[in-house]
PDB file of C-alpha atoms and ligand atoms in Angstrom:
ATOM      1  CA  MET A 374     -13.616 -10.458   0.834  1.00  0.00           C
ATOM      2  CA  SER A 375     -10.629  -8.201   2.680  1.00  0.00           C
ATOM      3  CA  ARG A 376      -7.292  -8.722   1.325  1.00  0.00           C
ATOM      4  CA  LYS A 377      -4.895 -11.037   3.018  1.00  0.00           C
ATOM      5  CA  LEU A 378      -2.410  -9.730   5.315  1.00  0.00           C
ATOM      6  CA  ILE A 379       1.330 -10.762   4.873  1.00  0.00           C
ATOM      7  CA  VAL A 380       3.593  -9.364   7.551  1.00  0.00           C
ATOM      8  CA  GLY A 381       7.938 -10.185   8.086  1.00  0.00           C
ATOM      9  CA  ASN A 382       9.230 -10.405  11.576  1.00  0.00           C
ATOM     10  CA  TRP A 383      12.808  -9.672  10.948  1.00  0.00           C
ATOM     11  CA  LYS A 384      13.404 -10.435  14.788  1.00  0.00           C
ATOM     12  CA  MET A 385      16.918  -9.315  15.779  1.00  0.00           C
ATOM     13  CA  ASN A 386      18.844  -9.270  12.152  1.00  0.00           C
ATOM     14  CA  GLY A 387      19.624  -6.830   9.879  1.00  0.00           C
ATOM     15  CA  VAL A 388      22.208  -4.072   9.566  1.00  0.00           C
ATOM     16  CA  ARG A 389      21.893  -0.999   6.781  1.00  0.00           C
ATOM     17  CA  GLN A 390      23.356  -2.335   4.193  1.00  0.00           C
ATOM     18  CA  SER A 391      21.278  -5.966   4.466  1.00  0.00           C
ATOM     19  CA  ALA A 392      18.143  -4.087   5.026  1.00  0.00           C
ATOM     20  CA  ASN A 393      18.371  -1.923   2.225  1.00  0.00           C
ATOM     21  CA  ASP A 394      19.137  -4.904  -0.199  1.00  0.00           C
ATOM     22  CA  ILE A 395      16.294  -6.967   1.032  1.00  0.00           C
ATOM     23  CA  VAL A 396      14.084  -3.969   0.659  1.00  0.00           C
ATOM     24  CA  LEU A 397      15.272  -2.889  -2.799  1.00  0.00           C
ATOM     25  CA  ALA A 398      15.155  -6.838  -4.019  1.00  0.00           C
ATOM     26  CA  LEU A 399      11.606  -6.701  -2.479  1.00  0.00           C
ATOM     27  CA  LYS A 400      10.356  -3.630  -4.134  1.00  0.00           C
ATOM     28  CA  GLN A 401      11.822  -4.460  -7.367  1.00  0.00           C
ATOM     29  CA  ARG A 402       9.705  -7.582  -7.608  1.00  0.00           C
ATOM     30  CA  ILE A 403       6.697  -5.765  -6.468  1.00  0.00           C
ATOM     31  CA  ALA A 404       7.261  -3.592  -9.474  1.00  0.00           C
ATOM     32  CA  ASN A 405       7.195  -6.442 -11.937  1.00  0.00           C
ATOM     33  CA  ASP A 406       4.098  -7.890 -10.366  1.00  0.00           C
ATOM     34  CA  ASN A 407       1.021  -5.806 -10.860  1.00  0.00           C
ATOM     35  CA  ASN A 408      -1.448  -8.742  -9.813  1.00  0.00           C
ATOM     36  CA  LEU A 409      -0.375  -9.116  -5.885  1.00  0.00           C
ATOM     37  CA  ARG A 410      -3.404  -9.787  -3.887  1.00  0.00           C
ATOM     38  CA  ALA A 411      -1.691  -9.579  -0.646  1.00  0.00           C
ATOM     39  CA  ASP A 412      -1.008  -6.378   1.656  1.00  0.00           C
ATOM     40  CA  LEU A 413       2.881  -6.442   3.073  1.00  0.00           C
ATOM     41  CA  ALA A 414       3.902  -5.279   5.961  1.00  0.00           C
ATOM     42  CA  ILE A 415       7.593  -5.139   7.345  1.00  0.00           C
ATOM     43  CA  CYS A 416       8.687  -5.388  11.110  1.00  0.00           C
ATOM     44  CA  PRO A 417      12.664  -4.897  11.297  1.00  0.00           C
ATOM     45  CA  PRO A 418      14.566  -3.728  14.313  1.00  0.00           C
ATOM     46  CA  PHE A 419      14.187  -0.464  16.100  1.00  0.00           C
ATOM     47  CA  THR A 420      17.438  -0.011  14.752  1.00  0.00           C
ATOM     48  CA  LEU A 421      16.336  -0.290  11.302  1.00  0.00           C
ATOM     49  CA  LEU A 422      12.571   1.832  11.331  1.00  0.00           C
ATOM     50  CA  GLU A 423      14.085   4.767  10.058  1.00  0.00           C
ATOM     51  CA  SER A 424      15.902   3.647   7.611  1.00  0.00           C
ATOM     52  CA  VAL A 425      13.908   0.672   5.802  1.00  0.00           C
ATOM     53  CA  GLY A 426      10.664   3.601   6.284  1.00  0.00           C
ATOM     54  CA  ARG A 427      12.743   5.611   4.416  1.00  0.00           C
ATOM     55  CA  ARG A 428      13.688   2.790   1.659  1.00  0.00           C
ATOM     56  CA  LEU A 429      10.043   1.744   1.371  1.00  0.00           C
ATOM     57  CA  GLY A 430       8.678   5.165   0.953  1.00  0.00           C
ATOM     58  CA  GLY A 431       6.552   5.286  -2.238  1.00  0.00           C
ATOM     59  CA  SER A 432       5.431   1.546  -1.512  1.00  0.00           C
ATOM     60  CA  ASP A 433       2.418  -0.441  -0.315  1.00  0.00           C
ATOM     61  CA  VAL A 434       4.429  -1.769   1.669  1.00  0.00           C
ATOM     62  CA  ALA A 435       3.529  -1.178   5.810  1.00  0.00           C
ATOM     63  CA  LEU A 436       6.148  -0.778   8.640  1.00  0.00           C
ATOM     64  CA  GLY A 437       5.910  -2.273  11.570  1.00  0.00           C
ATOM     65  CA  ALA A 438       8.127  -2.546  14.823  1.00  0.00           C
ATOM     66  CA  GLN A 439       8.391  -5.633  16.920  1.00  0.00           C
ATOM     67  CA  ASP A 440       7.479  -4.644  20.567  1.00  0.00           C
ATOM     68  CA  CYS A 441       6.637  -1.535  22.318  1.00  0.00           C
ATOM     69  CA  VAL A 442       6.185  -0.650  26.096  1.00  0.00           C
ATOM     70  CA  VAL A 443       3.150   0.557  27.495  1.00  0.00           C
ATOM     71  CA  VAL A 444       4.032   4.478  29.171  1.00  0.00           C
ATOM     72  CA  PRO A 445       3.985   6.957  26.269  1.00  0.00           C
ATOM     73  CA  GLU A 446       7.301   8.782  27.765  1.00  0.00           C
ATOM     74  CA  GLY A 447       9.611   9.355  30.518  1.00  0.00           C
ATOM     75  CA  ALA A 448      12.788   7.318  32.346  1.00  0.00           C
ATOM     76  CA  TYR A 449      12.259   4.138  31.047  1.00  0.00           C
ATOM     77  CA  THR A 450      15.697   3.875  30.100  1.00  0.00           C
ATOM     78  CA  GLY A 451      16.059   1.682  26.830  1.00  0.00           C
ATOM     79  CA  ASP A 452      12.203   1.585  26.101  1.00  0.00           C
ATOM     80  CA  VAL A 453      10.606   2.515  23.034  1.00  0.00           C
ATOM     81  CA  SER A 454       6.773   3.584  23.333  1.00  0.00           C
ATOM     82  CA  PRO A 455       4.010   3.262  20.749  1.00  0.00           C
ATOM     83  CA  ILE A 456       3.944   7.028  20.608  1.00  0.00           C
ATOM     84  CA  MET A 457       7.531   7.043  19.170  1.00  0.00           C
ATOM     85  CA  LEU A 458       6.602   3.808  16.184  1.00  0.00           C
ATOM     86  CA  LYS A 459       3.844   6.075  15.077  1.00  0.00           C
ATOM     87  CA  ASP A 460       6.442   8.762  14.779  1.00  0.00           C
ATOM     88  CA  ALA A 461       9.011   6.940  13.051  1.00  0.00           C
ATOM     89  CA  GLY A 462       6.131   5.715  10.546  1.00  0.00           C
ATOM     90  CA  CYS A 463       4.761   2.808  11.689  1.00  0.00           C
ATOM     91  CA  ALA A 464       1.381   1.426  11.300  1.00  0.00           C
ATOM     92  CA  TYR A 465       1.814  -1.825  13.164  1.00  0.00           C
ATOM     93  CA  VAL A 466       3.786  -3.405  15.851  1.00  0.00           C
ATOM     94  CA  ILE A 467       3.749  -7.138  17.238  1.00  0.00           C
ATOM     95  CA  VAL A 468       2.918  -7.513  20.758  1.00  0.00           C
ATOM     96  CA  GLY A 469       2.978 -10.710  22.837  1.00  0.00           C
ATOM     97  CA  HIS A 470       5.293 -12.799  20.238  1.00  0.00           C
ATOM     98  CA  SER A 471       6.471 -16.174  22.024  1.00  0.00           C
ATOM     99  CA  GLU A 472      10.186 -14.927  22.348  1.00  0.00           C
ATOM    100  CA  ARG A 473       8.774 -11.891  24.479  1.00  0.00           C
ATOM    101  CA  ARG A 474       6.842 -14.475  26.639  1.00  0.00           C
ATOM    102  CA  GLN A 475       9.712 -16.464  26.820  1.00  0.00           C
ATOM    103  CA  TYR A 476      12.731 -14.088  27.178  1.00  0.00           C
ATOM    104  CA  HIS A 477      11.045 -11.655  28.903  1.00  0.00           C
ATOM    105  CA  GLN A 478       8.399 -13.233  31.085  1.00  0.00           C
ATOM    106  CA  GLU A 479       5.829 -10.734  28.902  1.00  0.00           C
ATOM    107  CA  SER A 480       2.307 -11.919  30.720  1.00  0.00           C
ATOM    108  CA  ASN A 481      -1.102 -11.892  29.654  1.00  0.00           C
ATOM    109  CA  ALA A 482      -2.040  -8.738  31.275  1.00  0.00           C
ATOM    110  CA  LEU A 483       1.167  -7.042  29.938  1.00  0.00           C
ATOM    111  CA  ILE A 484       0.216  -8.072  26.668  1.00  0.00           C
ATOM    112  CA  LYS A 485      -3.066  -6.679  27.107  1.00  0.00           C
ATOM    113  CA  GLN A 486      -1.833  -3.037  28.008  1.00  0.00           C
ATOM    114  CA  LYS A 487       0.904  -2.677  25.313  1.00  0.00           C
ATOM    115  CA  ALA A 488      -1.874  -3.768  22.786  1.00  0.00           C
ATOM    116  CA  THR A 489      -3.855  -1.080  24.619  1.00  0.00           C
ATOM    117  CA  ALA A 490      -1.192   1.626  24.467  1.00  0.00           C
ATOM    118  CA  ALA A 491      -0.527   0.490  20.789  1.00  0.00           C
ATOM    119  CA  ILE A 492      -4.403   1.342  19.374  1.00  0.00           C
ATOM    120  CA  LYS A 493      -4.162   4.328  21.223  1.00  0.00           C
ATOM    121  CA  ALA A 494      -1.262   5.853  19.566  1.00  0.00           C
ATOM    122  CA  GLY A 495      -3.135   5.038  16.418  1.00  0.00           C
ATOM    123  CA  LEU A 496      -0.806   1.415  15.619  1.00  0.00           C
ATOM    124  CA  THR A 497      -2.432  -1.514  14.909  1.00  0.00           C
ATOM    125  CA  PRO A 498      -1.016  -4.486  17.252  1.00  0.00           C
ATOM    126  CA  ILE A 499      -0.716  -7.861  16.094  1.00  0.00           C
ATOM    127  CA  ILE A 500      -1.560  -9.951  19.312  1.00  0.00           C
ATOM    128  CA  CYS A 501       0.650 -13.259  18.955  1.00  0.00           C
ATOM    129  CA  VAL A 502      -0.871 -16.390  20.628  1.00  0.00           C
ATOM    130  CA  GLY A 503       0.098 -19.711  20.957  1.00  0.00           C
ATOM    131  CA  GLU A 504       0.614 -23.217  22.841  1.00  0.00           C
ATOM    132  CA  THR A 505       3.936 -24.523  23.669  1.00  0.00           C
ATOM    133  CA  LEU A 506       4.716 -28.147  22.300  1.00  0.00           C
ATOM    134  CA  ILE A 507       3.887 -29.751  25.788  1.00  0.00           C
ATOM    135  CA  GLU A 508       0.548 -27.705  26.237  1.00  0.00           C
ATOM    136  CA  ARG A 509      -0.339 -29.646  22.481  1.00  0.00           C
ATOM    137  CA  GLN A 510       0.338 -32.917  23.804  1.00  0.00           C
ATOM    138  CA  SER A 511      -1.516 -32.719  26.973  1.00  0.00           C
ATOM    139  CA  GLU A 512      -4.255 -31.465  24.668  1.00  0.00           C
ATOM    140  CA  GLN A 513      -4.609 -27.786  26.630  1.00  0.00           C
ATOM    141  CA  THR A 514      -3.971 -25.912  23.038  1.00  0.00           C
ATOM    142  CA  LEU A 515      -7.940 -24.188  22.773  1.00  0.00           C
ATOM    143  CA  ALA A 516      -8.010 -23.683  26.558  1.00  0.00           C
ATOM    144  CA  VAL A 517      -4.460 -21.614  26.139  1.00  0.00           C
ATOM    145  CA  ILE A 518      -5.723 -19.794  23.071  1.00  0.00           C
ATOM    146  CA  GLU A 519      -8.952 -19.157  24.938  1.00  0.00           C
ATOM    147  CA  LYS A 520      -6.990 -17.570  27.712  1.00  0.00           C
ATOM    148  CA  GLN A 521      -4.619 -15.858  25.688  1.00  0.00           C
ATOM    149  CA  ILE A 522      -7.371 -14.316  23.770  1.00  0.00           C
ATOM    150  CA  ASN A 523      -9.616 -13.502  26.671  1.00  0.00           C
ATOM    151  CA  ALA A 524      -6.798 -11.909  28.608  1.00  0.00           C
ATOM    152  CA  CYS A 525      -4.431  -9.838  25.836  1.00  0.00           C
ATOM    153  CA  LEU A 526      -7.412  -8.403  23.865  1.00  0.00           C
ATOM    154  CA  PRO A 527      -7.961  -4.621  24.576  1.00  0.00           C
ATOM    155  CA  ASP A 528     -11.119  -3.365  25.542  1.00  0.00           C
ATOM    156  CA  SER A 529     -11.045  -1.056  22.800  1.00  0.00           C
ATOM    157  CA  ALA A 530     -10.410  -3.478  20.185  1.00  0.00           C
ATOM    158  CA  THR A 531     -12.131  -3.653  17.194  1.00  0.00           C
ATOM    159  CA  SER A 532     -12.345  -5.367  13.623  1.00  0.00           C
ATOM    160  CA  GLN A 533     -10.455  -2.779  11.982  1.00  0.00           C
ATOM    161  CA  ASN A 534      -7.698  -1.564  14.754  1.00  0.00           C
ATOM    162  CA  CYS A 535      -6.243  -4.976  15.694  1.00  0.00           C
ATOM    163  CA  VAL A 536      -4.793  -8.180  14.117  1.00  0.00           C
ATOM    164  CA  ILE A 537      -4.407 -12.043  15.631  1.00  0.00           C
ATOM    165  CA  ALA A 538      -1.155 -13.947  15.143  1.00  0.00           C
ATOM    166  CA  TYR A 539      -1.872 -17.746  15.660  1.00  0.00           C
ATOM    167  CA  GLU A 540       1.561 -19.064  16.342  1.00  0.00           C
ATOM    168  CA  PRO A 541       2.516 -22.307  17.971  1.00  0.00           C
ATOM    169  CA  VAL A 542       5.403 -21.874  19.629  1.00  0.00           C
ATOM    170  CA  TRP A 543       6.701 -25.601  18.170  1.00  0.00           C
ATOM    171  CA  ALA A 544       6.423 -24.158  14.805  1.00  0.00           C
ATOM    172  CA  ILE A 545       8.730 -21.210  15.404  1.00  0.00           C
ATOM    173  CA  GLY A 546      11.726 -21.278  13.780  1.00  0.00           C
ATOM    174  CA  THR A 547      11.521 -24.984  13.740  1.00  0.00           C
ATOM    175  CA  GLY A 548      10.610 -26.258  10.146  1.00  0.00           C
ATOM    176  CA  LEU A 549       7.718 -28.066  11.861  1.00  0.00           C
ATOM    177  CA  ASN A 550       4.527 -27.295  10.515  1.00  0.00           C
ATOM    178  CA  ALA A 551       1.336 -26.911  12.098  1.00  0.00           C
ATOM    179  CA  THR A 552      -1.271 -29.335   9.595  1.00  0.00           C
ATOM    180  CA  GLU A 553      -4.243 -27.745   8.106  1.00  0.00           C
ATOM    181  CA  ALA A 554      -6.221 -29.349  10.008  1.00  0.00           C
ATOM    182  CA  GLN A 555      -4.230 -27.884  12.906  1.00  0.00           C
ATOM    183  CA  ILE A 556      -4.461 -24.552  12.089  1.00  0.00           C
ATOM    184  CA  SER A 557      -8.327 -25.115  10.405  1.00  0.00           C
ATOM    185  CA  ASP A 558      -9.140 -26.093  14.023  1.00  0.00           C
ATOM    186  CA  VAL A 559      -7.591 -23.064  15.756  1.00  0.00           C
ATOM    187  CA  HIS A 560      -8.431 -20.048  13.745  1.00  0.00           C
ATOM    188  CA  ALA A 561     -11.838 -21.171  13.702  1.00  0.00           C
ATOM    189  CA  PHE A 562     -11.695 -21.212  17.320  1.00  0.00           C
ATOM    190  CA  ILE A 563      -9.942 -18.244  17.645  1.00  0.00           C
ATOM    191  CA  ARG A 564     -13.070 -16.610  15.324  1.00  0.00           C
ATOM    192  CA  ARG A 565     -15.547 -18.190  18.231  1.00  0.00           C
ATOM    193  CA  THR A 566     -13.714 -16.860  20.588  1.00  0.00           C
ATOM    194  CA  LEU A 567     -13.455 -13.453  19.536  1.00  0.00           C
ATOM    195  CA  ILE A 568     -17.429 -13.306  18.451  1.00  0.00           C
ATOM    196  CA  GLN A 569     -18.511 -14.285  22.162  1.00  0.00           C
ATOM    197  CA  LEU A 570     -15.828 -11.924  23.182  1.00  0.00           C
ATOM    198  CA  ASN A 571     -17.847  -9.171  21.203  1.00  0.00           C
ATOM    199  CA  PRO A 572     -19.743  -9.827  18.053  1.00  0.00           C
ATOM    200  CA  SER A 573     -18.149  -6.865  16.340  1.00  0.00           C
ATOM    201  CA  LEU A 574     -14.893  -8.931  16.730  1.00  0.00           C
ATOM    202  CA  ASN A 575     -15.841 -10.864  13.645  1.00  0.00           C
ATOM    203  CA  LYS A 576     -13.725  -9.770  11.037  1.00  0.00           C
ATOM    204  CA  VAL A 577     -10.453  -9.403  12.985  1.00  0.00           C
ATOM    205  CA  LYS A 578      -7.995 -10.571  10.992  1.00  0.00           C
ATOM    206  CA  VAL A 579      -6.381 -13.648  11.779  1.00  0.00           C
ATOM    207  CA  LEU A 580      -2.694 -14.566  10.560  1.00  0.00           C
ATOM    208  CA  TYR A 581      -0.738 -18.240  10.764  1.00  0.00           C
ATOM    209  CA  GLY A 582       2.747 -18.108  11.837  1.00  0.00           C
ATOM    210  CA  GLY A 583       5.474 -20.432  12.091  1.00  0.00           C
ATOM    211  CA  SER A 584       7.625 -21.920   9.963  1.00  0.00           C
ATOM    212  CA  VAL A 585       5.842 -20.394   6.830  1.00  0.00           C
ATOM    213  CA  LYS A 586       7.934 -20.552   3.407  1.00  0.00           C
ATOM    214  CA  PRO A 587       7.174 -20.287  -0.037  1.00  0.00           C
ATOM    215  CA  SER A 588       6.658 -24.153  -0.164  1.00  0.00           C
ATOM    216  CA  ASN A 589       3.771 -24.481   2.261  1.00  0.00           C
ATOM    217  CA  ALA A 590       2.160 -20.910   1.785  1.00  0.00           C
ATOM    218  CA  LYS A 591      -0.121 -21.518  -0.788  1.00  0.00           C
ATOM    219  CA  ALA A 592      -1.678 -24.881   1.621  1.00  0.00           C
ATOM    220  CA  ILE A 593      -1.849 -22.354   4.644  1.00  0.00           C
ATOM    221  CA  LEU A 594      -3.081 -19.161   2.875  1.00  0.00           C
ATOM    222  CA  SER A 595      -5.596 -21.063   0.937  1.00  0.00           C
ATOM    223  CA  LEU A 596      -7.204 -21.798   4.237  1.00  0.00           C
ATOM    224  CA  GLY A 597     -10.217 -19.713   4.524  1.00  0.00           C
ATOM    225  CA  SER A 598     -10.072 -19.201   7.912  1.00  0.00           C
ATOM    226  CA  VAL A 599      -6.386 -17.616   7.446  1.00  0.00           C
ATOM    227  CA  ASP A 600      -6.339 -14.009   7.100  1.00  0.00           C
ATOM    228  CA  GLY A 601      -2.447 -13.816   6.099  1.00  0.00           C
ATOM    229  CA  ALA A 602       0.822 -14.899   7.651  1.00  0.00           C
ATOM    230  CA  LEU A 603       3.183 -13.731   9.863  1.00  0.00           C
ATOM    231  CA  VAL A 604       6.784 -15.027   8.502  1.00  0.00           C
ATOM    232  CA  GLY A 605      10.137 -14.870  10.540  1.00  0.00           C
ATOM    233  CA  GLY A 606      13.068 -16.389   8.811  1.00  0.00           C
ATOM    234  CA  ALA A 607      11.154 -16.596   5.114  1.00  0.00           C
ATOM    235  CA  SER A 608      10.884 -12.914   5.007  1.00  0.00           C
ATOM    236  CA  LEU A 609      14.807 -12.264   5.697  1.00  0.00           C
ATOM    237  CA  ASN A 610      15.063 -14.064   1.857  1.00  0.00           C
ATOM    238  CA  PRO A 611      13.223 -11.110  -0.418  1.00  0.00           C
ATOM    239  CA  SER A 612      12.279 -13.795  -3.270  1.00  0.00           C
ATOM    240  CA  ASP A 613      10.957 -16.063  -0.294  1.00  0.00           C
ATOM    241  CA  PHE A 614       8.992 -13.481   1.358  1.00  0.00           C
ATOM    242  CA  PHE A 615       7.690 -12.213  -1.936  1.00  0.00           C
ATOM    243  CA  ALA A 616       6.766 -15.702  -3.242  1.00  0.00           C
ATOM    244  CA  ILE A 617       4.593 -15.990  -0.387  1.00  0.00           C
ATOM    245  CA  ALA A 618       3.199 -12.920  -0.610  1.00  0.00           C
ATOM    246  CA  GLN A 619       2.449 -14.442  -4.075  1.00  0.00           C
ATOM    247  CA  ALA A 620       0.989 -17.553  -3.118  1.00  0.00           C
ATOM    248  CA  VAL A 621      -2.259 -15.421  -2.060  1.00  0.00           C
ATOM    249  CA  SER A 622      -4.786 -15.983  -5.025  1.00  0.00           C
TER     250      SER A 622
HETATM  251  P1  LIG B1259       9.676 -18.488  12.026  1.00  0.00           P
HETATM  252  O1  LIG B1259       8.692 -17.245  12.567  1.00  0.00           O
HETATM  253  O2  LIG B1259       8.625 -18.149  10.487  1.00  0.00           O
HETATM  254  O3  LIG B1259      11.339 -18.028  11.508  1.00  0.00           O
HETATM  255  O4  LIG B1259       9.057 -19.923  12.414  1.00  0.00           O
HETATM  256  C1  LIG B1259       7.408 -16.860  12.735  1.00  0.00           C
HETATM  257  C2  LIG B1259       7.703 -15.904  14.020  1.00  0.00           C
HETATM  258  O5  LIG B1259       8.271 -16.127  15.077  1.00  0.00           O
HETATM  259  O6  LIG B1259       6.973 -14.770  13.601  1.00  0.00           O
END
């Protein structure tokens, strides 16, 4: 069985001082626990990639970004390309987060292009999918997820070069949790959808995200269909983020 992956999504939080404090505290905890059974990654804002990457040096914690554009370079003021992220030391990039879909009107088609460009640059895209509350209440969840997976997954995707994160929009930053049954159902459905797309996608890691915290991490990460977690708010607290990683047994 492959190791579970715990990814911290810092969102638009942090300046160098607070970022350094978090990374230092996290590295200390890792150094004191040689029994950690999860792989870790941190996705700080663009401005902190360089300094966080440097501070993480020598640890097993991978670096990731929160978004990228499709083109490699050129006259695109304000944008950052996958090649630049790779050059900055990133291994991962989150694409299609619901906050990008909501605030930047990102479509499934664009997310597919971003994920494709990320893979081409040697990054592992973490492709986010998830239903809104209205979609869940009107029993659209599986239809929405199926559409997102089919439309967002790059043709070049393999079990090794991409990751999916199931994040019910209504559970992000709200303290609301999907139940274990809801998580299991959707994760199993995602697995079936991936295999239908291409049987070789049967080992793509499928993370869960949405108000994951130390108090619920064990229950969520013990589910056989959950290959890890995408952690927002709790990843800004090194004790909480580390406790979530420790919940992997
Ligand atoms: P949350 O965010 O853990 O704060 O709910 C998760 C995410 O948006 O990736």
